[in-house]
Amino acid sequence: DGGITQSPKYLFRKEGQNVTLSCEQNLNHDAMYWYRQDPGQGLRLIYYSQIVNDFQKGDIAEGYSVSREKKESFPLTVTSAQKNPTAFYLCASSPGPPDLPQDNSPLHFGNGTRLTVT
Amino acid sequence: GQQLNQSPQSMFIQEGEDVSMNCTSSSIFNTWLWYKQDPGEGPVLLIALYKAGELTSNGRLTAQFGITRKDSFLNISASIPSDVGIYFCAGYNAGGTSYGKLTFGQGTILTVHP
């Protein structure tokens, strides 16, 4: 079955440590995204990548870094510079750019990683 | 970054009741989406709307793309306990370099009492 796999499901870290969240997809999608979810705030875009070896900052990129060395993988590193890292992190993917809006399959999400930093 | 204004923030209803929630935006979108998220899971797409004025159904769910392209609503008829979860609206403008970049509402937490 095709899908998006995020690991681990739960992650605990001490303040001041960097931590990397894994996201792998076997949907052959070109684009991948990282969202952060906090209670009552919906989902906010951290970084996205529309093609291998290229990525762009989203709305809340400060304190995060990403890489896109392979089409199927888009790991997110939460650095010690991120002031409030405790959150639920969601990875998503989508096919390449559509010609018409209805040709684009909306985002497919993984099941998330809950990061707790103390 | 912009966020959509989604209401209500939470709803507590009895099984069998109908539910209505909506989303508004200060800017237009050419695509509106509705997702449902179960606890500890990622959001799952319920309905996608691609045309202003479009009314689309998926089982007991009905969603509409507002004429102004700045709003959308979702109705759930005859709610059942498994409808419990968080419902998110999302808007985006497909095409160009913006494809896949969704703007999300804050979510509506739905609780259904048997």
mmCIF file of C-alpha atoms in Angstrom:
data_model
loop_
_atom_site.group_PDB
_atom_site.id
_atom_site.type_symbol
_atom_site.label_atom_id
_atom_site.label_comp_id
_atom_site.label_asym_id
_atom_site.label_seq_id
_atom_site.Cartn_x
_atom_site.Cartn_y
_atom_site.Cartn_z
ATOM 1 C CA ASP A 1 0.000 0.000 0.000
ATOM 2 C CA GLY A 2 1.233 3.489 -0.825
ATOM 3 C CA GLY A 3 1.467 6.022 1.924
ATOM 4 C CA ILE A 4 3.467 8.324 4.126
ATOM 5 C CA THR A 5 5.361 6.986 7.104
ATOM 6 C CA GLN A 6 6.456 9.190 9.958
ATOM 7 C CA SER A 7 8.667 7.926 12.715
ATOM 8 C CA PRO A 8 8.826 7.756 15.590
ATOM 9 C CA LYS A 9 5.237 8.257 16.786
ATOM 10 C CA TYR A 10 6.405 9.813 20.063
ATOM 11 C CA LEU A 11 9.707 11.557 20.709
ATOM 12 C CA PHE A 12 11.108 13.008 23.913
ATOM 13 C CA ARG A 13 14.120 15.285 24.084
ATOM 14 C CA LYS A 14 15.889 17.515 26.531
ATOM 15 C CA GLU A 15 15.976 21.219 25.897
ATOM 16 C CA GLY A 16 19.045 22.263 23.931
ATOM 17 C CA GLN A 17 19.245 19.085 21.868
ATOM 18 C CA ASN A 18 18.589 18.903 18.143
ATOM 19 C CA VAL A 19 16.188 16.193 17.018
ATOM 20 C CA THR A 20 15.354 14.839 13.561
ATOM 21 C CA LEU A 21 11.906 13.619 12.546
ATOM 22 C CA SER A 22 11.646 11.130 9.731
ATOM 23 C CA CYS A 23 9.188 11.236 6.828
ATOM 24 C CA GLU A 24 9.165 8.703 3.994
ATOM 25 C CA GLN A 25 6.638 8.369 1.156
ATOM 26 C CA ASN A 26 6.204 5.680 -1.493
ATOM 27 C CA LEU A 27 3.550 7.532 -3.477
ATOM 28 C CA ASN A 28 6.084 8.824 -6.014
ATOM 29 C CA HIS A 29 4.990 12.355 -5.169
ATOM 30 C CA ASP A 30 7.214 15.249 -6.154
ATOM 31 C CA ALA A 31 6.242 17.606 -3.355
ATOM 32 C CA MET A 32 6.569 17.136 0.406
ATOM 33 C CA TYR A 33 5.643 19.365 3.317
ATOM 34 C CA TRP A 34 6.073 19.717 7.056
ATOM 35 C CA TYR A 35 3.299 21.180 9.186
ATOM 36 C CA ARG A 36 3.191 21.918 12.871
ATOM 37 C CA GLN A 37 -0.030 21.506 14.850
ATOM 38 C CA ASP A 38 -0.734 23.201 18.169
ATOM 39 C CA PRO A 39 -4.069 23.061 20.028
ATOM 40 C CA GLY A 40 -6.527 25.632 18.712
ATOM 41 C CA GLN A 41 -4.196 26.852 15.963
ATOM 42 C CA GLY A 42 -4.756 24.487 13.103
ATOM 43 C CA LEU A 43 -1.800 23.479 10.960
ATOM 44 C CA ARG A 44 1.032 25.821 10.083
ATOM 45 C CA LEU A 45 3.526 25.250 7.285
ATOM 46 C CA ILE A 46 7.174 24.919 8.337
ATOM 47 C CA TYR A 47 8.995 23.930 5.136
ATOM 48 C CA TYR A 48 8.084 22.461 1.790
ATOM 49 C CA SER A 49 9.921 20.919 -1.115
ATOM 50 C CA GLN A 50 8.554 20.723 -4.649
ATOM 51 C CA ILE A 51 11.483 18.821 -6.118
ATOM 52 C CA VAL A 52 14.549 16.911 -4.981
ATOM 53 C CA ASN A 53 17.442 19.066 -3.769
ATOM 54 C CA ASP A 54 15.213 22.115 -3.423
ATOM 55 C CA PHE A 55 13.098 23.370 -0.520
ATOM 56 C CA GLN A 56 11.447 26.578 0.610
ATOM 57 C CA LYS A 57 10.588 28.146 3.947
ATOM 58 C CA GLY A 58 6.979 28.123 5.028
ATOM 59 C CA ASP A 59 5.324 30.448 7.509
ATOM 60 C CA ILE A 60 7.173 29.317 10.640
ATOM 61 C CA ALA A 61 10.597 28.063 9.474
ATOM 62 C CA GLU A 62 12.700 29.653 12.229
ATOM 63 C CA GLY A 63 14.438 27.043 14.360
ATOM 64 C CA TYR A 64 13.892 24.248 11.840
ATOM 65 C CA SER A 65 15.936 22.774 9.003
ATOM 66 C CA VAL A 66 15.194 20.228 6.273
ATOM 67 C CA SER A 67 16.895 18.336 3.467
ATOM 68 C CA ARG A 68 15.554 16.668 0.330
ATOM 69 C CA GLU A 69 18.298 14.415 -1.008
ATOM 70 C CA LYS A 70 15.878 11.731 -2.182
ATOM 71 C CA LYS A 71 12.408 11.997 -3.662
ATOM 72 C CA GLU A 72 10.886 9.721 -1.049
ATOM 73 C CA SER A 73 12.439 11.303 2.034
ATOM 74 C CA PHE A 74 12.054 14.723 3.680
ATOM 75 C CA PRO A 75 13.498 14.738 7.227
ATOM 76 C CA LEU A 76 12.876 17.676 9.558
ATOM 77 C CA THR A 77 15.398 18.759 12.180
ATOM 78 C CA VAL A 78 14.107 20.699 15.148
ATOM 79 C CA THR A 79 17.079 22.686 16.388
ATOM 80 C CA SER A 80 17.799 24.121 19.810
ATOM 81 C CA ALA A 81 16.980 27.537 18.354
ATOM 82 C CA GLN A 82 13.272 26.647 18.145
ATOM 83 C CA LYS A 83 11.761 28.342 21.184
ATOM 84 C CA ASN A 84 8.640 26.188 21.554
ATOM 85 C CA PRO A 85 9.411 22.827 19.958
ATOM 86 C CA THR A 86 6.809 20.758 21.799
ATOM 87 C CA ALA A 87 4.080 20.060 19.246
ATOM 88 C CA PHE A 88 2.517 17.527 16.892
ATOM 89 C CA TYR A 89 4.401 17.444 13.571
ATOM 90 C CA LEU A 90 2.732 16.315 10.377
ATOM 91 C CA CYS A 91 4.409 15.435 7.112
ATOM 92 C CA ALA A 92 2.465 15.505 3.845
ATOM 93 C CA SER A 93 3.031 14.961 0.149
ATOM 94 C CA SER A 94 1.343 15.807 -3.136
ATOM 95 C CA PRO A 95 1.922 15.150 -6.841
ATOM 96 C CA GLY A 96 3.616 17.695 -9.073
ATOM 97 C CA PRO A 97 2.060 20.924 -10.329
ATOM 98 C CA PRO A 98 -1.326 20.456 -12.006
ATOM 99 C CA ASP A 99 -2.594 22.068 -15.178
ATOM 100 C CA LEU A 100 -6.031 22.561 -13.665
ATOM 101 C CA PRO A 101 -6.970 22.799 -9.983
ATOM 102 C CA GLN A 102 -9.087 19.640 -10.094
ATOM 103 C CA ASP A 103 -6.180 17.666 -11.505
ATOM 104 C CA ASN A 104 -4.200 18.182 -8.365
ATOM 105 C CA SER A 105 -4.636 15.600 -5.683
ATOM 106 C CA PRO A 106 -4.752 17.417 -2.353
ATOM 107 C CA LEU A 107 -2.255 16.651 0.362
ATOM 108 C CA HIS A 108 -1.833 13.171 1.777
ATOM 109 C CA PHE A 109 -0.773 13.266 5.416
ATOM 110 C CA GLY A 110 1.273 10.921 7.555
ATOM 111 C CA ASN A 111 0.129 10.016 11.066
ATOM 112 C CA GLY A 112 2.368 12.507 12.767
ATOM 113 C CA THR A 113 5.121 12.614 15.382
ATOM 114 C CA ARG A 114 4.407 14.058 18.807
ATOM 115 C CA LEU A 115 7.550 15.777 20.063
ATOM 116 C CA THR A 116 7.910 16.685 23.724
ATOM 117 C CA VAL A 117 10.876 18.762 24.839
ATOM 118 C CA THR A 118 11.509 19.257 28.547
ATOM 119 C CA GLY B 1 1.061 33.640 7.606
ATOM 120 C CA GLN B 2 -2.646 33.848 6.967
ATOM 121 C CA GLN B 3 -5.064 31.503 8.674
ATOM 122 C CA LEU B 4 -8.671 30.926 7.899
ATOM 123 C CA ASN B 5 -11.390 31.778 10.391
ATOM 124 C CA GLN B 6 -13.225 28.561 11.175
ATOM 125 C CA SER B 7 -16.277 28.320 13.406
ATOM 126 C CA PRO B 8 -17.468 27.063 15.718
ATOM 127 C CA GLN B 9 -14.345 26.058 17.626
ATOM 128 C CA SER B 10 -16.157 23.136 19.233
ATOM 129 C CA MET B 11 -19.536 21.429 19.148
ATOM 130 C CA PHE B 12 -21.235 19.011 21.506
ATOM 131 C CA ILE B 13 -24.206 17.275 19.918
ATOM 132 C CA GLN B 14 -26.461 14.277 20.342
ATOM 133 C CA GLU B 15 -26.256 11.333 17.994
ATOM 134 C CA GLY B 16 -28.627 11.848 15.082
ATOM 135 C CA GLU B 17 -28.351 15.629 15.017
ATOM 136 C CA ASP B 18 -27.116 17.584 12.021
ATOM 137 C CA VAL B 19 -23.900 19.609 12.207
ATOM 138 C CA SER B 20 -22.815 22.711 10.351
ATOM 139 C CA MET B 21 -19.441 24.454 10.371
ATOM 140 C CA ASN B 22 -17.934 27.131 8.161
ATOM 141 C CA CYS B 23 -14.750 28.863 7.134
ATOM 142 C CA THR B 24 -14.090 32.388 5.963
ATOM 143 C CA SER B 25 -11.028 34.016 4.472
ATOM 144 C CA SER B 26 -9.918 37.547 3.721
ATOM 145 C CA SER B 27 -8.510 36.416 0.385
ATOM 146 C CA ILE B 28 -9.864 34.197 -2.352
ATOM 147 C CA PHE B 29 -8.933 30.602 -3.060
ATOM 148 C CA ASN B 30 -9.565 28.495 -6.148
ATOM 149 C CA THR B 31 -9.757 25.290 -4.108
ATOM 150 C CA TRP B 32 -11.382 24.531 -0.769
ATOM 151 C CA LEU B 33 -10.825 21.315 1.149
ATOM 152 C CA TRP B 34 -12.314 19.731 4.235
ATOM 153 C CA TYR B 35 -10.270 17.300 6.333
ATOM 154 C CA LYS B 36 -11.078 15.201 9.388
ATOM 155 C CA GLN B 37 -8.481 14.292 11.999
ATOM 156 C CA ASP B 38 -8.911 11.482 14.511
ATOM 157 C CA PRO B 39 -6.919 11.711 17.761
ATOM 158 C CA GLY B 40 -3.221 11.012 17.233
ATOM 159 C CA GLU B 41 -3.635 10.597 13.486
ATOM 160 C CA GLY B 42 -3.012 12.722 10.414
ATOM 161 C CA PRO B 43 -5.871 14.564 8.676
ATOM 162 C CA VAL B 44 -7.817 12.648 6.052
ATOM 163 C CA LEU B 45 -9.442 14.385 3.108
ATOM 164 C CA LEU B 46 -13.261 14.356 3.189
ATOM 165 C CA ILE B 47 -14.312 16.647 0.353
ATOM 166 C CA ALA B 48 -12.537 18.791 -2.247
ATOM 167 C CA LEU B 49 -14.225 21.759 -3.948
ATOM 168 C CA TYR B 50 -12.807 23.287 -7.118
ATOM 169 C CA LYS B 51 -15.423 25.711 -8.409
ATOM 170 C CA ALA B 52 -17.180 28.716 -6.862
ATOM 171 C CA GLY B 53 -20.763 27.805 -6.000
ATOM 172 C CA GLU B 54 -20.030 24.078 -6.173
ATOM 173 C CA LEU B 55 -22.007 21.847 -3.823
ATOM 174 C CA THR B 56 -20.501 18.410 -3.258
ATOM 175 C CA SER B 57 -21.643 15.462 -1.177
ATOM 176 C CA ASN B 58 -19.813 12.471 0.254
ATOM 177 C CA GLY B 59 -22.288 10.229 2.024
ATOM 178 C CA ARG B 60 -23.723 12.185 4.959
ATOM 179 C CA LEU B 61 -21.332 15.060 4.314
ATOM 180 C CA THR B 62 -22.117 18.048 2.120
ATOM 181 C CA ALA B 63 -19.790 20.956 1.456
ATOM 182 C CA GLN B 64 -20.125 24.133 -0.567
ATOM 183 C CA PHE B 65 -17.610 26.459 -2.161
ATOM 184 C CA GLY B 66 -18.823 30.017 -1.572
ATOM 185 C CA ILE B 67 -19.680 32.230 -4.529
ATOM 186 C CA THR B 68 -17.191 34.886 -3.417
ATOM 187 C CA ARG B 69 -14.464 32.185 -3.185
ATOM 188 C CA LYS B 70 -13.760 33.456 0.326
ATOM 189 C CA ASP B 71 -15.798 30.957 2.274
ATOM 190 C CA SER B 72 -16.945 27.365 2.517
ATOM 191 C CA PHE B 73 -19.206 25.328 4.767
ATOM 192 C CA LEU B 74 -19.502 21.679 5.744
ATOM 193 C CA ASN B 75 -22.672 19.942 6.866
ATOM 194 C CA ILE B 76 -22.878 16.530 8.478
ATOM 195 C CA SER B 77 -26.328 14.986 8.604
ATOM 196 C CA ALA B 78 -27.577 12.442 11.133
ATOM 197 C CA SER B 79 -24.348 12.379 13.134
ATOM 198 C CA ILE B 80 -23.001 9.118 14.552
ATOM 199 C CA PRO B 81 -20.391 8.504 17.284
ATOM 200 C CA SER B 82 -17.599 7.854 14.778
ATOM 201 C CA ASP B 83 -17.992 11.425 13.471
ATOM 202 C CA VAL B 84 -16.059 12.530 16.556
ATOM 203 C CA GLY B 85 -12.826 14.297 15.696
ATOM 204 C CA ILE B 86 -11.389 17.590 14.545
ATOM 205 C CA TYR B 87 -12.596 19.010 11.241
ATOM 206 C CA PHE B 88 -10.351 21.377 9.322
ATOM 207 C CA CYS B 89 -11.063 23.560 6.362
ATOM 208 C CA ALA B 90 -8.193 24.440 4.062
ATOM 209 C CA GLY B 91 -7.840 26.725 1.098
ATOM 210 C CA TYR B 92 -5.230 26.942 -1.574
ATOM 211 C CA ASN B 93 -4.580 28.254 -5.051
ATOM 212 C CA ALA B 94 -3.515 25.459 -7.344
ATOM 213 C CA GLY B 95 -1.273 26.343 -10.208
ATOM 214 C CA GLY B 96 1.999 28.190 -10.466
ATOM 215 C CA THR B 97 4.392 27.663 -7.614
ATOM 216 C CA SER B 98 1.707 27.630 -4.915
ATOM 217 C CA TYR B 99 0.385 24.133 -5.475
ATOM 218 C CA GLY B 100 -0.012 22.102 -2.332
ATOM 219 C CA LYS B 101 0.553 25.049 0.012
ATOM 220 C CA LEU B 102 -2.575 24.934 2.095
ATOM 221 C CA THR B 103 -3.862 27.541 4.504
ATOM 222 C CA PHE B 104 -5.781 25.877 7.336
ATOM 223 C CA GLY B 105 -8.564 26.926 9.642
ATOM 224 C CA GLN B 106 -8.150 26.452 13.396
ATOM 225 C CA GLY B 107 -10.350 23.377 13.394
ATOM 226 C CA THR B 108 -13.765 22.447 14.831
ATOM 227 C CA ILE B 109 -13.726 19.844 17.584
ATOM 228 C CA LEU B 110 -16.830 17.682 17.281
ATOM 229 C CA THR B 111 -18.120 15.576 20.151
ATOM 230 C CA VAL B 112 -21.119 13.291 19.600
ATOM 231 C CA HIS B 113 -23.006 11.920 22.589
ATOM 232 C CA PRO B 114 -24.700 8.549 22.010
#
